[in-house]
JSON list of C-alpha atoms in Angstrom, two decimals:
[
{"chain": "K", "resi": 1, "resn": "ASP", "atom": "CA", "xyz": [-5.78, 6.59, 15.86]},
{"chain": "K", "resi": 2, "resn": "GLN", "atom": "CA", "xyz": [-3.16, 4.37, 14.26]},
{"chain": "K", "resi": 3, "resn": "GLN", "atom": "CA", "xyz": [-4.63, 0.92, 13.83]},
{"chain": "K", "resi": 4, "resn": "VAL", "atom": "CA", "xyz": [-1.47, -0.64, 12.39]},
{"chain": "K", "resi": 5, "resn": "LYS", "atom": "CA", "xyz": [1.85, 0.19, 14.01]},
{"chain": "K", "resi": 6, "resn": "GLN", "atom": "CA", "xyz": [5.42, -0.51, 13.06]},
{"chain": "K", "resi": 7, "resn": "ASN", "atom": "CA", "xyz": [7.33, 0.76, 16.05]},
{"chain": "K", "resi": 8, "resn": "SER", "atom": "CA", "xyz": [10.82, 0.35, 14.61]},
{"chain": "K", "resi": 9, "resn": "PRO", "atom": "CA", "xyz": [11.49, 2.98, 11.95]},
{"chain": "K", "resi": 10, "resn": "SER", "atom": "CA", "xyz": [14.74, 1.32, 10.96]},
{"chain": "K", "resi": 11, "resn": "LEU", "atom": "CA", "xyz": [16.67, -1.93, 11.28]},
{"chain": "K", "resi": 12, "resn": "SER", "atom": "CA", "xyz": [20.22, -2.84, 10.29]},
{"chain": "K", "resi": 13, "resn": "VAL", "atom": "CA", "xyz": [21.21, -6.48, 9.76]},
{"chain": "K", "resi": 14, "resn": "GLN", "atom": "CA", "xyz": [24.32, -8.17, 8.45]},
{"chain": "K", "resi": 15, "resn": "GLU", "atom": "CA", "xyz": [24.16, -10.11, 5.21]},
{"chain": "K", "resi": 16, "resn": "GLY", "atom": "CA", "xyz": [23.33, -13.76, 5.84]},
{"chain": "K", "resi": 17, "resn": "ARG", "atom": "CA", "xyz": [21.65, -13.12, 9.18]},
{"chain": "K", "resi": 18, "resn": "ILE", "atom": "CA", "xyz": [17.94, -13.11, 9.97]},
{"chain": "K", "resi": 19, "resn": "SER", "atom": "CA", "xyz": [15.90, -9.92, 9.64]},
{"chain": "K", "resi": 20, "resn": "ILE", "atom": "CA", "xyz": [12.81, -9.69, 11.84]},
{"chain": "K", "resi": 21, "resn": "LEU", "atom": "CA", "xyz": [10.32, -6.92, 11.17]},
{"chain": "K", "resi": 22, "resn": "ASN", "atom": "CA", "xyz": [7.43, -6.41, 13.57]},
{"chain": "K", "resi": 23, "resn": "CYS", "atom": "CA", "xyz": [3.92, -5.06, 13.29]},
{"chain": "K", "resi": 24, "resn": "ASP", "atom": "CA", "xyz": [1.11, -4.58, 15.82]},
{"chain": "K", "resi": 25, "resn": "TYR", "atom": "CA", "xyz": [-2.55, -3.90, 15.15]},
{"chain": "K", "resi": 26, "resn": "THR", "atom": "CA", "xyz": [-5.50, -2.86, 17.27]},
{"chain": "K", "resi": 27, "resn": "ASN", "atom": "CA", "xyz": [-8.59, -3.57, 15.14]},
{"chain": "K", "resi": 28, "resn": "SER", "atom": "CA", "xyz": [-9.92, -7.08, 15.76]},
{"chain": "K", "resi": 29, "resn": "MET", "atom": "CA", "xyz": [-11.92, -6.86, 12.50]},
{"chain": "K", "resi": 30, "resn": "PHE", "atom": "CA", "xyz": [-8.73, -7.22, 10.46]},
{"chain": "K", "resi": 31, "resn": "ASP", "atom": "CA", "xyz": [-8.62, -10.71, 9.01]},
{"chain": "K", "resi": 32, "resn": "TYR", "atom": "CA", "xyz": [-5.97, -10.60, 6.32]},
{"chain": "K", "resi": 33, "resn": "PHE", "atom": "CA", "xyz": [-2.44, -9.26, 6.60]},
{"chain": "K", "resi": 34, "resn": "LEU", "atom": "CA", "xyz": [0.16, -8.43, 3.99]},
{"chain": "K", "resi": 35, "resn": "TRP", "atom": "CA", "xyz": [3.77, -7.31, 3.77]},
{"chain": "K", "resi": 36, "resn": "TYR", "atom": "CA", "xyz": [5.00, -5.03, 1.03]},
{"chain": "K", "resi": 37, "resn": "LYS", "atom": "CA", "xyz": [8.51, -3.96, 0.08]},
{"chain": "K", "resi": 38, "resn": "LYS", "atom": "CA", "xyz": [9.06, -0.46, -1.26]},
{"chain": "K", "resi": 39, "resn": "TYR", "atom": "CA", "xyz": [11.94, 1.41, -2.87]},
{"chain": "K", "resi": 40, "resn": "PRO", "atom": "CA", "xyz": [11.96, 5.23, -2.96]},
{"chain": "K", "resi": 41, "resn": "ALA", "atom": "CA", "xyz": [9.76, 6.78, -5.66]},
{"chain": "K", "resi": 42, "resn": "GLU", "atom": "CA", "xyz": [8.34, 3.37, -6.65]},
{"chain": "K", "resi": 43, "resn": "GLY", "atom": "CA", "xyz": [5.14, 1.53, -5.92]},
{"chain": "K", "resi": 44, "resn": "PRO", "atom": "CA", "xyz": [5.09, -1.13, -3.17]},
{"chain": "K", "resi": 45, "resn": "THR", "atom": "CA", "xyz": [5.76, -4.71, -4.24]},
{"chain": "K", "resi": 46, "resn": "PHE", "atom": "CA", "xyz": [3.73, -7.48, -2.64]},
{"chain": "K", "resi": 47, "resn": "LEU", "atom": "CA", "xyz": [5.86, -9.95, -0.65]},
{"chain": "K", "resi": 48, "resn": "ILE", "atom": "CA", "xyz": [3.70, -12.30, 1.38]},
{"chain": "K", "resi": 49, "resn": "SER", "atom": "CA", "xyz": [0.33, -12.47, 3.09]},
{"chain": "K", "resi": 50, "resn": "ILE", "atom": "CA", "xyz": [-1.44, -14.42, 5.80]},
{"chain": "K", "resi": 51, "resn": "SER", "atom": "CA", "xyz": [-5.06, -15.06, 6.64]},
{"chain": "K", "resi": 52, "resn": "SER", "atom": "CA", "xyz": [-6.21, -14.77, 10.23]},
{"chain": "K", "resi": 53, "resn": "ILE", "atom": "CA", "xyz": [-7.08, -18.48, 10.27]},
{"chain": "K", "resi": 54, "resn": "LYS", "atom": "CA", "xyz": [-3.37, -19.32, 10.02]},
{"chain": "K", "resi": 55, "resn": "ASP", "atom": "CA", "xyz": [-0.43, -18.55, 12.26]},
{"chain": "K", "resi": 56, "resn": "LYS", "atom": "CA", "xyz": [2.38, -19.00, 9.76]},
{"chain": "K", "resi": 57, "resn": "ASN", "atom": "CA", "xyz": [2.97, -18.66, 6.04]},
{"chain": "K", "resi": 58, "resn": "GLU", "atom": "CA", "xyz": [6.24, -19.30, 4.27]},
{"chain": "K", "resi": 59, "resn": "ASP", "atom": "CA", "xyz": [7.49, -18.37, 0.81]},
{"chain": "K", "resi": 60, "resn": "GLY", "atom": "CA", "xyz": [11.15, -19.01, 0.12]},
{"chain": "K", "resi": 61, "resn": "ARG", "atom": "CA", "xyz": [13.26, -16.77, 2.35]},
{"chain": "K", "resi": 62, "resn": "PHE", "atom": "CA", "xyz": [10.19, -14.97, 3.70]},
{"chain": "K", "resi": 63, "resn": "THR", "atom": "CA", "xyz": [8.02, -16.19, 6.57]},
{"chain": "K", "resi": 64, "resn": "VAL", "atom": "CA", "xyz": [5.17, -14.31, 8.20]},
{"chain": "K", "resi": 65, "resn": "PHE", "atom": "CA", "xyz": [3.98, -15.19, 11.70]},
{"chain": "K", "resi": 66, "resn": "LEU", "atom": "CA", "xyz": [0.65, -14.11, 13.13]},
{"chain": "K", "resi": 67, "resn": "ASN", "atom": "CA", "xyz": [-0.21, -14.06, 16.84]},
{"chain": "K", "resi": 68, "resn": "LYS", "atom": "CA", "xyz": [-3.87, -13.14, 16.98]},
{"chain": "K", "resi": 69, "resn": "SER", "atom": "CA", "xyz": [-4.14, -13.05, 20.75]},
{"chain": "K", "resi": 70, "resn": "ALA", "atom": "CA", "xyz": [-1.33, -10.51, 20.90]},
{"chain": "K", "resi": 71, "resn": "LYS", "atom": "CA", "xyz": [-2.48, -8.75, 17.71]},
{"chain": "K", "resi": 72, "resn": "HIS", "atom": "CA", "xyz": [1.06, -9.02, 16.43]},
{"chain": "K", "resi": 73, "resn": "LEU", "atom": "CA", "xyz": [2.67, -10.18, 13.23]},
{"chain": "K", "resi": 74, "resn": "SER", "atom": "CA", "xyz": [6.24, -10.42, 12.12]},
{"chain": "K", "resi": 75, "resn": "LEU", "atom": "CA", "xyz": [8.15, -10.92, 8.90]},
{"chain": "K", "resi": 76, "resn": "HIS", "atom": "CA", "xyz": [11.30, -13.05, 8.98]},
{"chain": "K", "resi": 77, "resn": "ILE", "atom": "CA", "xyz": [13.82, -12.87, 6.14]},
{"chain": "K", "resi": 78, "resn": "VAL", "atom": "CA", "xyz": [16.42, -15.63, 6.16]},
{"chain": "K", "resi": 79, "resn": "PRO", "atom": "CA", "xyz": [19.12, -15.24, 4.99]},
{"chain": "K", "resi": 80, "resn": "SER", "atom": "CA", "xyz": [19.13, -11.49, 4.51]},
{"chain": "K", "resi": 81, "resn": "GLN", "atom": "CA", "xyz": [20.67, -10.20, 1.30]},
{"chain": "K", "resi": 82, "resn": "PRO", "atom": "CA", "xyz": [21.83, -6.69, 0.30]},
{"chain": "K", "resi": 83, "resn": "GLY", "atom": "CA", "xyz": [19.00, -6.53, -2.24]},
{"chain": "K", "resi": 84, "resn": "ASP", "atom": "CA", "xyz": [16.52, -6.77, 0.64]},
{"chain": "K", "resi": 85, "resn": "SER", "atom": "CA", "xyz": [17.44, -3.23, 1.69]},
{"chain": "K", "resi": 86, "resn": "ALA", "atom": "CA", "xyz": [14.20, -1.27, 1.33]},
{"chain": "K", "resi": 87, "resn": "VAL", "atom": "CA", "xyz": [11.26, 0.01, 3.36]},
{"chain": "K", "resi": 88, "resn": "TYR", "atom": "CA", "xyz": [8.86, -2.71, 4.47]},
{"chain": "K", "resi": 89, "resn": "PHE", "atom": "CA", "xyz": [5.20, -1.95, 5.10]},
{"chain": "K", "resi": 90, "resn": "CYS", "atom": "CA", "xyz": [2.81, -4.08, 7.04]},
{"chain": "K", "resi": 91, "resn": "ALA", "atom": "CA", "xyz": [-0.85, -3.81, 5.94]},
{"chain": "K", "resi": 92, "resn": "ALA", "atom": "CA", "xyz": [-4.08, -5.15, 7.37]},
{"chain": "K", "resi": 93, "resn": "SER", "atom": "CA", "xyz": [-7.30, -5.78, 5.53]},
{"chain": "K", "resi": 94, "resn": "ALA", "atom": "CA", "xyz": [-10.92, -5.54, 6.56]},
{"chain": "K", "resi": 95, "resn": "LEU", "atom": "CA", "xyz": [-13.50, -6.76, 4.12]},
{"chain": "K", "resi": 96, "resn": "SER", "atom": "CA", "xyz": [-15.71, -4.06, 2.62]},
{"chain": "K", "resi": 97, "resn": "GLY", "atom": "CA", "xyz": [-18.09, -5.44, 0.06]},
{"chain": "K", "resi": 98, "resn": "THR", "atom": "CA", "xyz": [-15.99, -7.27, -2.51]},
{"chain": "K", "resi": 99, "resn": "ALA", "atom": "CA", "xyz": [-12.96, -5.03, -2.12]},
{"chain": "K", "resi": 100, "resn": "SER", "atom": "CA", "xyz": [-10.48, -4.77, 0.70]},
{"chain": "K", "resi": 101, "resn": "LYS", "atom": "CA", "xyz": [-9.52, -1.59, 2.46]},
{"chain": "K", "resi": 102, "resn": "LEU", "atom": "CA", "xyz": [-5.89, -1.82, 3.43]},
{"chain": "K", "resi": 103, "resn": "THR", "atom": "CA", "xyz": [-4.58, 0.01, 6.48]},
{"chain": "K", "resi": 104, "resn": "PHE", "atom": "CA", "xyz": [-0.82, 0.48, 6.39]},
{"chain": "K", "resi": 105, "resn": "GLY", "atom": "CA", "xyz": [1.79, 0.88, 9.07]},
{"chain": "K", "resi": 106, "resn": "THR", "atom": "CA", "xyz": [4.39, 3.64, 8.76]},
{"chain": "K", "resi": 107, "resn": "GLY", "atom": "CA", "xyz": [7.10, 1.30, 7.52]},
{"chain": "K", "resi": 108, "resn": "THR", "atom": "CA", "xyz": [10.46, -0.04, 8.69]},
{"chain": "K", "resi": 109, "resn": "ARG", "atom": "CA", "xyz": [13.59, 0.77, 6.72]},
{"chain": "K", "resi": 110, "resn": "LEU", "atom": "CA", "xyz": [15.77, -2.34, 6.50]},
{"chain": "K", "resi": 111, "resn": "GLN", "atom": "CA", "xyz": [19.44, -1.99, 5.71]},
{"chain": "K", "resi": 112, "resn": "VAL", "atom": "CA", "xyz": [21.37, -5.17, 5.00]},
{"chain": "K", "resi": 113, "resn": "THR", "atom": "CA", "xyz": [25.08, -4.59, 5.37]},
{"chain": "K", "resi": 114, "resn": "LEU", "atom": "CA", "xyz": [27.95, -6.58, 3.93]},
{"chain": "P", "resi": 1, "resn": "ASP", "atom": "CA", "xyz": [2.91, -7.29, -20.25]},
{"chain": "P", "resi": 2, "resn": "GLY", "atom": "CA", "xyz": [0.15, -7.14, -17.64]},
{"chain": "P", "resi": 3, "resn": "GLY", "atom": "CA", "xyz": [0.34, -4.41, -15.07]},
{"chain": "P", "resi": 4, "resn": "ILE", "atom": "CA", "xyz": [-0.69, -1.05, -13.74]},
{"chain": "P", "resi": 5, "resn": "THR", "atom": "CA", "xyz": [0.49, 2.18, -15.30]},
{"chain": "P", "resi": 6, "resn": "GLN", "atom": "CA", "xyz": [0.35, 5.63, -13.81]},
{"chain": "P", "resi": 7, "resn": "SER", "atom": "CA", "xyz": [1.09, 8.82, -15.64]},
{"chain": "P", "resi": 8, "resn": "PRO", "atom": "CA", "xyz": [2.78, 11.15, -15.43]},
{"chain": "P", "resi": 9, "resn": "LYS", "atom": "CA", "xyz": [5.57, 10.15, -13.04]},
{"chain": "P", "resi": 10, "resn": "TYR", "atom": "CA", "xyz": [6.11, 13.74, -11.94]},
{"chain": "P", "resi": 11, "resn": "LEU", "atom": "CA", "xyz": [3.46, 16.47, -11.98]},
{"chain": "P", "resi": 12, "resn": "PHE", "atom": "CA", "xyz": [3.65, 20.10, -11.02]},
{"chain": "P", "resi": 13, "resn": "ARG", "atom": "CA", "xyz": [0.62, 22.20, -10.32]},
{"chain": "P", "resi": 14, "resn": "LYS", "atom": "CA", "xyz": [0.01, 25.79, -9.40]},
{"chain": "P", "resi": 15, "resn": "GLU", "atom": "CA", "xyz": [-2.08, 26.52, -6.36]},
{"chain": "P", "resi": 16, "resn": "GLY", "atom": "CA", "xyz": [-5.78, 26.76, -7.19]},
{"chain": "P", "resi": 17, "resn": "GLN", "atom": "CA", "xyz": [-5.61, 24.41, -10.17]},
{"chain": "P", "resi": 18, "resn": "ASN", "atom": "CA", "xyz": [-7.27, 21.05, -10.49]},
{"chain": "P", "resi": 19, "resn": "VAL", "atom": "CA", "xyz": [-5.14, 18.20, -11.81]},
{"chain": "P", "resi": 20, "resn": "THR", "atom": "CA", "xyz": [-5.98, 14.66, -12.91]},
{"chain": "P", "resi": 21, "resn": "LEU", "atom": "CA", "xyz": [-3.74, 11.65, -12.32]},
{"chain": "P", "resi": 22, "resn": "SER", "atom": "CA", "xyz": [-4.10, 8.70, -14.64]},
{"chain": "P", "resi": 23, "resn": "CYS", "atom": "CA", "xyz": [-4.27, 5.02, -13.63]},
{"chain": "P", "resi": 24, "resn": "GLU", "atom": "CA", "xyz": [-4.74, 2.18, -16.10]},
{"chain": "P", "resi": 25, "resn": "GLN", "atom": "CA", "xyz": [-4.61, -1.57, -15.55]},
{"chain": "P", "resi": 26, "resn": "ASN", "atom": "CA", "xyz": [-4.76, -4.51, -17.96]},
{"chain": "P", "resi": 27, "resn": "LEU", "atom": "CA", "xyz": [-4.93, -7.21, -15.28]},
{"chain": "P", "resi": 28, "resn": "ASN", "atom": "CA", "xyz": [-8.71, -7.56, -15.62]},
{"chain": "P", "resi": 29, "resn": "HIS", "atom": "CA", "xyz": [-9.05, -6.68, -11.93]},
{"chain": "P", "resi": 30, "resn": "ASP", "atom": "CA", "xyz": [-12.44, -5.57, -10.70]},
{"chain": "P", "resi": 31, "resn": "ALA", "atom": "CA", "xyz": [-11.31, -3.41, -7.78]},
{"chain": "P", "resi": 32, "resn": "MET", "atom": "CA", "xyz": [-9.11, -0.32, -7.98]},
{"chain": "P", "resi": 33, "resn": "TYR", "atom": "CA", "xyz": [-7.75, 1.99, -5.30]},
{"chain": "P", "resi": 34, "resn": "TRP", "atom": "CA", "xyz": [-6.00, 5.31, -4.79]},
{"chain": "P", "resi": 35, "resn": "TYR", "atom": "CA", "xyz": [-3.57, 5.91, -1.92]},
{"chain": "P", "resi": 36, "resn": "ARG", "atom": "CA", "xyz": [-1.49, 8.83, -0.86]},
{"chain": "P", "resi": 37, "resn": "GLN", "atom": "CA", "xyz": [1.94, 8.61, 0.81]},
{"chain": "P", "resi": 38, "resn": "ASP", "atom": "CA", "xyz": [3.55, 11.45, 2.73]},
{"chain": "P", "resi": 39, "resn": "PRO", "atom": "CA", "xyz": [7.17, 11.39, 3.99]},
{"chain": "P", "resi": 40, "resn": "GLY", "atom": "CA", "xyz": [7.63, 9.12, 7.00]},
{"chain": "P", "resi": 41, "resn": "GLN", "atom": "CA", "xyz": [4.07, 7.87, 6.80]},
{"chain": "P", "resi": 42, "resn": "GLY", "atom": "CA", "xyz": [2.28, 4.83, 5.54]},
{"chain": "P", "resi": 43, "resn": "LEU", "atom": "CA", "xyz": [-0.13, 4.80, 2.65]},
{"chain": "P", "resi": 44, "resn": "ARG", "atom": "CA", "xyz": [-3.58, 6.25, 3.26]},
{"chain": "P", "resi": 45, "resn": "LEU", "atom": "CA", "xyz": [-6.66, 5.29, 1.25]},
{"chain": "P", "resi": 46, "resn": "ILE", "atom": "CA", "xyz": [-8.32, 8.09, -0.73]},
{"chain": "P", "resi": 47, "resn": "TYR", "atom": "CA", "xyz": [-10.98, 6.31, -2.82]},
{"chain": "P", "resi": 48, "resn": "TYR", "atom": "CA", "xyz": [-11.71, 2.80, -4.01]},
{"chain": "P", "resi": 49, "resn": "SER", "atom": "CA", "xyz": [-13.94, 1.22, -6.60]},
{"chain": "P", "resi": 50, "resn": "GLN", "atom": "CA", "xyz": [-15.28, -2.32, -6.62]},
{"chain": "P", "resi": 51, "resn": "ILE", "atom": "CA", "xyz": [-16.95, -2.23, -10.05]},
{"chain": "P", "resi": 52, "resn": "VAL", "atom": "CA", "xyz": [-17.47, 0.10, -12.98]},
{"chain": "P", "resi": 53, "resn": "ASN", "atom": "CA", "xyz": [-19.59, 3.19, -12.22]},
{"chain": "P", "resi": 54, "resn": "ASP", "atom": "CA", "xyz": [-19.26, 2.64, -8.47]},
{"chain": "P", "resi": 55, "resn": "PHE", "atom": "CA", "xyz": [-16.76, 4.04, -5.96]},
{"chain": "P", "resi": 56, "resn": "GLN", "atom": "CA", "xyz": [-16.52, 4.73, -2.24]},
{"chain": "P", "resi": 57, "resn": "LYS", "atom": "CA", "xyz": [-14.64, 7.23, -0.13]},
{"chain": "P", "resi": 58, "resn": "GLY", "atom": "CA", "xyz": [-11.63, 6.08, 1.79]},
{"chain": "P", "resi": 59, "resn": "ASP", "atom": "CA", "xyz": [-10.12, 7.65, 4.88]},
{"chain": "P", "resi": 60, "resn": "ILE", "atom": "CA", "xyz": [-8.98, 10.95, 3.32]},
{"chain": "P", "resi": 61, "resn": "ALA", "atom": "CA", "xyz": [-11.35, 11.67, 0.40]},
{"chain": "P", "resi": 62, "resn": "GLU", "atom": "CA", "xyz": [-11.82, 15.38, 1.03]},
{"chain": "P", "resi": 63, "resn": "GLY", "atom": "CA", "xyz": [-10.52, 17.49, -1.86]},
{"chain": "P", "resi": 64, "resn": "TYR", "atom": "CA", "xyz": [-10.36, 14.54, -4.27]},
{"chain": "P", "resi": 65, "resn": "SER", "atom": "CA", "xyz": [-12.73, 13.09, -6.86]},
{"chain": "P", "resi": 66, "resn": "VAL", "atom": "CA", "xyz": [-12.68, 9.94, -9.00]},
{"chain": "P", "resi": 67, "resn": "SER", "atom": "CA", "xyz": [-14.57, 8.26, -11.81]},
{"chain": "P", "resi": 68, "resn": "ARG", "atom": "CA", "xyz": [-14.79, 4.65, -13.00]},
{"chain": "P", "resi": 69, "resn": "GLU", "atom": "CA", "xyz": [-16.30, 4.65, -16.46]},
{"chain": "P", "resi": 70, "resn": "LYS", "atom": "CA", "xyz": [-14.21, 1.70, -17.67]},
{"chain": "P", "resi": 71, "resn": "LYS", "atom": "CA", "xyz": [-12.94, -1.35, -15.86]},
{"chain": "P", "resi": 72, "resn": "GLU", "atom": "CA", "xyz": [-9.36, -0.56, -16.89]},
{"chain": "P", "resi": 73, "resn": "SER", "atom": "CA", "xyz": [-9.26, 3.06, -15.80]},
{"chain": "P", "resi": 74, "resn": "PHE", "atom": "CA", "xyz": [-9.60, 4.89, -12.47]},
{"chain": "P", "resi": 75, "resn": "PRO", "atom": "CA", "xyz": [-8.46, 8.53, -12.75]},
{"chain": "P", "resi": 76, "resn": "LEU", "atom": "CA", "xyz": [-8.03, 10.69, -9.67]},
{"chain": "P", "resi": 77, "resn": "THR", "atom": "CA", "xyz": [-8.64, 14.45, -9.70]},
{"chain": "P", "resi": 78, "resn": "VAL", "atom": "CA", "xyz": [-6.91, 16.53, -7.07]},
{"chain": "P", "resi": 79, "resn": "THR", "atom": "CA", "xyz": [-9.05, 19.64, -6.70]},
{"chain": "P", "resi": 80, "resn": "SER", "atom": "CA", "xyz": [-8.16, 23.07, -5.42]},
{"chain": "P", "resi": 81, "resn": "ALA", "atom": "CA", "xyz": [-10.08, 22.17, -2.25]},
{"chain": "P", "resi": 82, "resn": "GLN", "atom": "CA", "xyz": [-7.33, 19.75, -1.20]},
{"chain": "P", "resi": 83, "resn": "LYS", "atom": "CA", "xyz": [-5.37, 21.73, 1.40]},
{"chain": "P", "resi": 84, "resn": "ASN", "atom": "CA", "xyz": [-2.07, 19.91, 1.15]},
{"chain": "P", "resi": 85, "resn": "PRO", "atom": "CA", "xyz": [-1.87, 18.11, -2.20]},
{"chain": "P", "resi": 86, "resn": "THR", "atom": "CA", "xyz": [1.90, 17.68, -2.46]},
{"chain": "P", "resi": 87, "resn": "ALA", "atom": "CA", "xyz": [2.47, 13.94, -2.01]},
{"chain": "P", "resi": 88, "resn": "PHE", "atom": "CA", "xyz": [3.25, 10.65, -3.73]},
{"chain": "P", "resi": 89, "resn": "TYR", "atom": "CA", "xyz": [0.08, 9.10, -5.19]},
{"chain": "P", "resi": 90, "resn": "LEU", "atom": "CA", "xyz": [-0.26, 5.37, -5.71]},
{"chain": "P", "resi": 91, "resn": "CYS", "atom": "CA", "xyz": [-2.89, 3.45, -7.61]},
{"chain": "P", "resi": 92, "resn": "ALA", "atom": "CA", "xyz": [-3.58, -0.24, -6.98]},
{"chain": "P", "resi": 93, "resn": "SER", "atom": "CA", "xyz": [-5.90, -2.96, -8.21]},
{"chain": "P", "resi": 94, "resn": "SER", "atom": "CA", "xyz": [-7.04, -6.34, -6.94]},
{"chain": "P", "resi": 95, "resn": "ILE", "atom": "CA", "xyz": [-9.18, -9.33, -7.75]},
{"chain": "P", "resi": 96, "resn": "GLY", "atom": "CA", "xyz": [-11.84, -9.13, -5.10]},
{"chain": "P", "resi": 97, "resn": "ARG", "atom": "CA", "xyz": [-10.64, -8.60, -1.58]},
{"chain": "P", "resi": 98, "resn": "TYR", "atom": "CA", "xyz": [-7.20, -10.09, -1.73]},
{"chain": "P", "resi": 99, "resn": "THR", "atom": "CA", "xyz": [-3.74, -8.90, -2.67]},
{"chain": "P", "resi": 100, "resn": "GLN", "atom": "CA", "xyz": [-3.49, -5.39, -4.10]},
{"chain": "P", "resi": 101, "resn": "TYR", "atom": "CA", "xyz": [-0.92, -4.72, -6.78]},
{"chain": "P", "resi": 102, "resn": "PHE", "atom": "CA", "xyz": [0.48, -1.23, -7.12]},
{"chain": "P", "resi": 103, "resn": "GLY", "atom": "CA", "xyz": [1.50, 1.02, -9.96]},
{"chain": "P", "resi": 104, "resn": "PRO", "atom": "CA", "xyz": [4.77, 2.99, -10.00]},
{"chain": "P", "resi": 105, "resn": "GLY", "atom": "CA", "xyz": [3.23, 6.15, -8.54]},
{"chain": "P", "resi": 106, "resn": "THR", "atom": "CA", "xyz": [2.93, 9.84, -9.42]},
{"chain": "P", "resi": 107, "resn": "ARG", "atom": "CA", "xyz": [4.71, 12.53, -7.44]},
{"chain": "P", "resi": 108, "resn": "LEU", "atom": "CA", "xyz": [2.60, 15.68, -7.34]},
{"chain": "P", "resi": 109, "resn": "THR", "atom": "CA", "xyz": [4.18, 18.97, -6.31]},
{"chain": "P", "resi": 110, "resn": "VAL", "atom": "CA", "xyz": [2.19, 22.13, -5.82]},
{"chain": "P", "resi": 111, "resn": "LEU", "atom": "CA", "xyz": [4.20, 25.25, -6.62]}
]
């Protein structure tokens, strides 16, 4: 039972355009969402997060949107740059004591072309 | 430099052997985690620890064991009971329940 889904395994975008990566979740107990960027054979790097009490969070070129009623979030990258080419993972958090158990999607490989 | 270190980067093991993966952090984070990544899949939680001398099973704990004797260290042992141990293993830490920061990972290959 996959609780966090990234239905697009790959996405190709031209440099300077907007990249939109999507993520759906099924567990209504999730209350904190994160996006990570990952290069092969490296650990994920945190990009941006959003609490379930918000519907938008922005950090430079990165914006995350959350639609709780649709159980959907998206990551917008504007403008896209070649260095953004990587695999992007969506993760959702449910509180467990004082730690958080992250559930990850399967990732979307973004390729930014010149 | 504050961060999370994992060693070794590559590890080879013969079938039937136990092997221990190291994870150290100097971020003063209370919580630490172990994940496993297989090709084409997301990360799956193996074990996590909220404080020293305490840890809980994640979603795929069978065949693994951990210890948390020091705040800075959270080693993972892959035992011979783990049926398919070849994978990329990632350690993470966090302050409380918020953002987790990851180490560079260890690729384990069973020969």
